[in-house]
Amino acid sequence: QVQLVESGGGSVQAGGSLRLSCAASRYTGSTVCMGWFRQAPGKEREGVAAIDRIGSTSYADSVKGRFTISKDNAKNTLYLQMNSLKPEDTAIYYCAADWMYRGRSCADYEYDYWGQGTQVTVSS
């Protein structure tokens, strides 16, 4: 079984920054896709950012220019750098990964493995 463990969440004021980490129990250098998702109270989970096997990235329009997804394969860790945070960014953030090609872009991908989530709260 693959385990993904998120960390780095917390509470910040609007305009602040956080860096989320996702440690994987399997080599991240061979992932087809890795991504970050978030779910706010009463809303469905939405994709935030994704990175494919060659390092190409994609972002939701709402976070483009503010968030950066990256990974360190030597540490088997995925990151999400979040800058200029807004109250609407408040949500539980989940990382996801897959090592199986499913014929979809990483922005529209049915991930097999998910972390437990980490809370991000942005106050105004």
PDB file of C-alpha atoms in Angstrom:
ATOM      1  CA  GLN A   1       0.000   0.000   0.000  1.00  0.00           C
ATOM      2  CA  VAL A   2       1.064   3.563  -0.729  1.00  0.00           C
ATOM      3  CA  GLN A   3       0.904   6.181   1.992  1.00  0.00           C
ATOM      4  CA  LEU A   4       0.773   9.936   1.486  1.00  0.00           C
ATOM      5  CA  VAL A   5       1.115  12.194   4.515  1.00  0.00           C
ATOM      6  CA  GLU A   6       0.452  15.931   4.301  1.00  0.00           C
ATOM      7  CA  SER A   7       1.896  18.516   6.645  1.00  0.00           C
ATOM      8  CA  GLY A   8       2.422  22.258   6.810  1.00  0.00           C
ATOM      9  CA  GLY A   9      -1.126  23.480   7.175  1.00  0.00           C
ATOM     10  CA  GLY A  10      -2.076  26.153   9.651  1.00  0.00           C
ATOM     11  CA  SER A  11      -3.721  29.508  10.174  1.00  0.00           C
ATOM     12  CA  VAL A  12      -2.484  32.679   8.489  1.00  0.00           C
ATOM     13  CA  GLN A  13      -3.746  36.146   7.737  1.00  0.00           C
ATOM     14  CA  ALA A  14      -4.751  37.150   4.242  1.00  0.00           C
ATOM     15  CA  GLY A  15      -1.680  37.895   2.185  1.00  0.00           C
ATOM     16  CA  GLY A  16       0.444  35.397   4.061  1.00  0.00           C
ATOM     17  CA  SER A  17       2.156  32.246   2.851  1.00  0.00           C
ATOM     18  CA  LEU A  18       2.254  28.551   3.674  1.00  0.00           C
ATOM     19  CA  ARG A  19       4.168  25.626   2.250  1.00  0.00           C
ATOM     20  CA  LEU A  20       2.439  22.273   2.282  1.00  0.00           C
ATOM     21  CA  SER A  21       4.374  19.021   2.076  1.00  0.00           C
ATOM     22  CA  CYS A  22       3.262  15.540   1.100  1.00  0.00           C
ATOM     23  CA  ALA A  23       5.598  12.677   1.930  1.00  0.00           C
ATOM     24  CA  ALA A  24       5.106   9.546  -0.151  1.00  0.00           C
ATOM     25  CA  SER A  25       6.092   5.990   0.696  1.00  0.00           C
ATOM     26  CA  ARG A  26       6.859   5.229  -2.939  1.00  0.00           C
ATOM     27  CA  TYR A  27       9.342   6.884  -5.303  1.00  0.00           C
ATOM     28  CA  THR A  28       7.786  10.081  -6.612  1.00  0.00           C
ATOM     29  CA  GLY A  29      10.081  10.254  -9.612  1.00  0.00           C
ATOM     30  CA  SER A  30       8.005   7.592 -11.341  1.00  0.00           C
ATOM     31  CA  THR A  31       4.578   9.081 -10.686  1.00  0.00           C
ATOM     32  CA  VAL A  32       2.359   9.673 -13.682  1.00  0.00           C
ATOM     33  CA  CYS A  33       0.597  12.492 -11.844  1.00  0.00           C
ATOM     34  CA  MET A  34       0.734  14.148  -8.463  1.00  0.00           C
ATOM     35  CA  GLY A  35      -1.679  16.805  -7.375  1.00  0.00           C
ATOM     36  CA  TRP A  36      -3.140  18.956  -4.662  1.00  0.00           C
ATOM     37  CA  PHE A  37      -6.858  19.207  -4.013  1.00  0.00           C
ATOM     38  CA  ARG A  38      -8.889  21.125  -1.493  1.00  0.00           C
ATOM     39  CA  GLN A  39     -12.327  20.884   0.024  1.00  0.00           C
ATOM     40  CA  ALA A  40     -14.072  23.744   1.789  1.00  0.00           C
ATOM     41  CA  PRO A  41     -17.038  23.154   4.122  1.00  0.00           C
ATOM     42  CA  GLY A  42     -20.176  22.346   2.167  1.00  0.00           C
ATOM     43  CA  LYS A  43     -18.351  22.191  -1.148  1.00  0.00           C
ATOM     44  CA  GLU A  44     -17.036  19.434  -3.366  1.00  0.00           C
ATOM     45  CA  ARG A  45     -13.368  18.649  -3.579  1.00  0.00           C
ATOM     46  CA  GLU A  46     -11.658  20.687  -6.283  1.00  0.00           C
ATOM     47  CA  GLY A  47      -8.340  20.372  -8.026  1.00  0.00           C
ATOM     48  CA  VAL A  48      -5.771  23.020  -7.137  1.00  0.00           C
ATOM     49  CA  ALA A  49      -2.562  22.056  -8.907  1.00  0.00           C
ATOM     50  CA  ALA A  50      -0.943  19.085 -10.596  1.00  0.00           C
ATOM     51  CA  ILE A  51       2.446  18.000 -11.872  1.00  0.00           C
ATOM     52  CA  ASP A  52       3.129  15.244 -14.375  1.00  0.00           C
ATOM     53  CA  ARG A  53       6.009  12.833 -14.821  1.00  0.00           C
ATOM     54  CA  ILE A  54       8.134  15.293 -16.795  1.00  0.00           C
ATOM     55  CA  GLY A  55       7.461  18.202 -14.464  1.00  0.00           C
ATOM     56  CA  SER A  56       4.773  20.029 -16.417  1.00  0.00           C
ATOM     57  CA  THR A  57       2.388  21.819 -14.087  1.00  0.00           C
ATOM     58  CA  SER A  58      -1.196  22.961 -14.188  1.00  0.00           C
ATOM     59  CA  TYR A  59      -3.233  25.146 -11.855  1.00  0.00           C
ATOM     60  CA  ALA A  60      -6.782  26.098 -11.151  1.00  0.00           C
ATOM     61  CA  ASP A  61      -7.518  29.609 -12.364  1.00  0.00           C
ATOM     62  CA  SER A  62      -8.265  30.698  -8.811  1.00  0.00           C
ATOM     63  CA  VAL A  63      -4.700  29.996  -7.636  1.00  0.00           C
ATOM     64  CA  LYS A  64      -2.684  30.653 -10.780  1.00  0.00           C
ATOM     65  CA  GLY A  65       0.160  33.040 -10.095  1.00  0.00           C
ATOM     66  CA  ARG A  66      -0.081  32.529  -6.337  1.00  0.00           C
ATOM     67  CA  PHE A  67       0.535  28.796  -5.826  1.00  0.00           C
ATOM     68  CA  THR A  68       3.431  26.681  -7.048  1.00  0.00           C
ATOM     69  CA  ILE A  69       3.507  22.888  -7.122  1.00  0.00           C
ATOM     70  CA  SER A  70       6.838  21.093  -7.084  1.00  0.00           C
ATOM     71  CA  LYS A  71       8.422  17.869  -5.912  1.00  0.00           C
ATOM     72  CA  ASP A  72      11.734  16.633  -4.609  1.00  0.00           C
ATOM     73  CA  ASN A  73      12.151  13.088  -5.842  1.00  0.00           C
ATOM     74  CA  ALA A  74      15.209  12.511  -3.658  1.00  0.00           C
ATOM     75  CA  LYS A  75      12.926  13.027  -0.659  1.00  0.00           C
ATOM     76  CA  ASN A  76       9.788  11.491  -2.194  1.00  0.00           C
ATOM     77  CA  THR A  77       7.981  14.671  -1.282  1.00  0.00           C
ATOM     78  CA  LEU A  78       5.458  16.858  -3.085  1.00  0.00           C
ATOM     79  CA  TYR A  79       5.124  20.536  -2.182  1.00  0.00           C
ATOM     80  CA  LEU A  80       2.602  23.300  -2.602  1.00  0.00           C
ATOM     81  CA  GLN A  81       3.926  26.797  -2.012  1.00  0.00           C
ATOM     82  CA  MET A  82       0.980  29.095  -1.355  1.00  0.00           C
ATOM     83  CA  ASN A  83       1.542  32.843  -1.471  1.00  0.00           C
ATOM     84  CA  SER A  84      -0.822  35.806  -1.274  1.00  0.00           C
ATOM     85  CA  LEU A  85      -3.363  33.658   0.507  1.00  0.00           C
ATOM     86  CA  LYS A  86      -6.998  34.710   0.499  1.00  0.00           C
ATOM     87  CA  PRO A  87      -9.850  33.771   2.838  1.00  0.00           C
ATOM     88  CA  GLU A  88     -11.407  31.774   0.010  1.00  0.00           C
ATOM     89  CA  ASP A  89      -8.350  29.509   0.085  1.00  0.00           C
ATOM     90  CA  THR A  90      -9.541  28.166   3.434  1.00  0.00           C
ATOM     91  CA  ALA A  91     -10.066  24.419   3.074  1.00  0.00           C
ATOM     92  CA  ILE A  92      -8.678  21.025   3.877  1.00  0.00           C
ATOM     93  CA  TYR A  93      -5.891  20.345   1.409  1.00  0.00           C
ATOM     94  CA  TYR A  94      -5.191  16.840   0.161  1.00  0.00           C
ATOM     95  CA  CYS A  95      -2.337  15.497  -1.880  1.00  0.00           C
ATOM     96  CA  ALA A  96      -2.848  12.744  -4.402  1.00  0.00           C
ATOM     97  CA  ALA A  97      -0.589  10.583  -6.526  1.00  0.00           C
ATOM     98  CA  ASP A  98      -0.748   7.829  -9.068  1.00  0.00           C
ATOM     99  CA  TRP A  99       1.804   5.562 -10.621  1.00  0.00           C
ATOM    100  CA  MET A 100      -0.548   4.177 -13.275  1.00  0.00           C
ATOM    101  CA  TYR A 101      -1.256   5.911 -16.575  1.00  0.00           C
ATOM    102  CA  ARG A 102      -4.994   6.349 -17.081  1.00  0.00           C
ATOM    103  CA  GLY A 103      -5.143   8.273 -20.329  1.00  0.00           C
ATOM    104  CA  ARG A 104      -6.070  11.597 -18.751  1.00  0.00           C
ATOM    105  CA  SER A 105      -4.302  14.848 -18.140  1.00  0.00           C
ATOM    106  CA  CYS A 106      -3.139  15.425 -14.574  1.00  0.00           C
ATOM    107  CA  ALA A 107      -5.689  18.213 -14.250  1.00  0.00           C
ATOM    108  CA  ASP A 108      -8.449  15.647 -14.845  1.00  0.00           C
ATOM    109  CA  TYR A 109      -7.175  12.478 -13.278  1.00  0.00           C
ATOM    110  CA  GLU A 110      -8.667   9.680 -11.221  1.00  0.00           C
ATOM    111  CA  TYR A 111      -6.025   9.308  -8.546  1.00  0.00           C
ATOM    112  CA  ASP A 112      -5.648   6.042  -6.678  1.00  0.00           C
ATOM    113  CA  TYR A 113      -3.788   7.355  -3.633  1.00  0.00           C
ATOM    114  CA  TRP A 114      -4.707  10.154  -1.272  1.00  0.00           C
ATOM    115  CA  GLY A 115      -3.363  11.695   1.890  1.00  0.00           C
ATOM    116  CA  GLN A 116      -5.351  12.397   5.030  1.00  0.00           C
ATOM    117  CA  GLY A 117      -5.542  16.140   4.494  1.00  0.00           C
ATOM    118  CA  THR A 118      -4.190  19.202   6.260  1.00  0.00           C
ATOM    119  CA  GLN A 119      -6.227  22.232   7.299  1.00  0.00           C
ATOM    120  CA  VAL A 120      -5.450  25.660   5.877  1.00  0.00           C
ATOM    121  CA  THR A 121      -7.285  28.613   7.389  1.00  0.00           C
ATOM    122  CA  VAL A 122      -6.880  32.146   6.048  1.00  0.00           C
ATOM    123  CA  SER A 123      -8.355  34.995   8.048  1.00  0.00           C
ATOM    124  CA  SER A 124      -9.218  38.451   6.773  1.00  0.00           C
TER     125      SER A 124
END
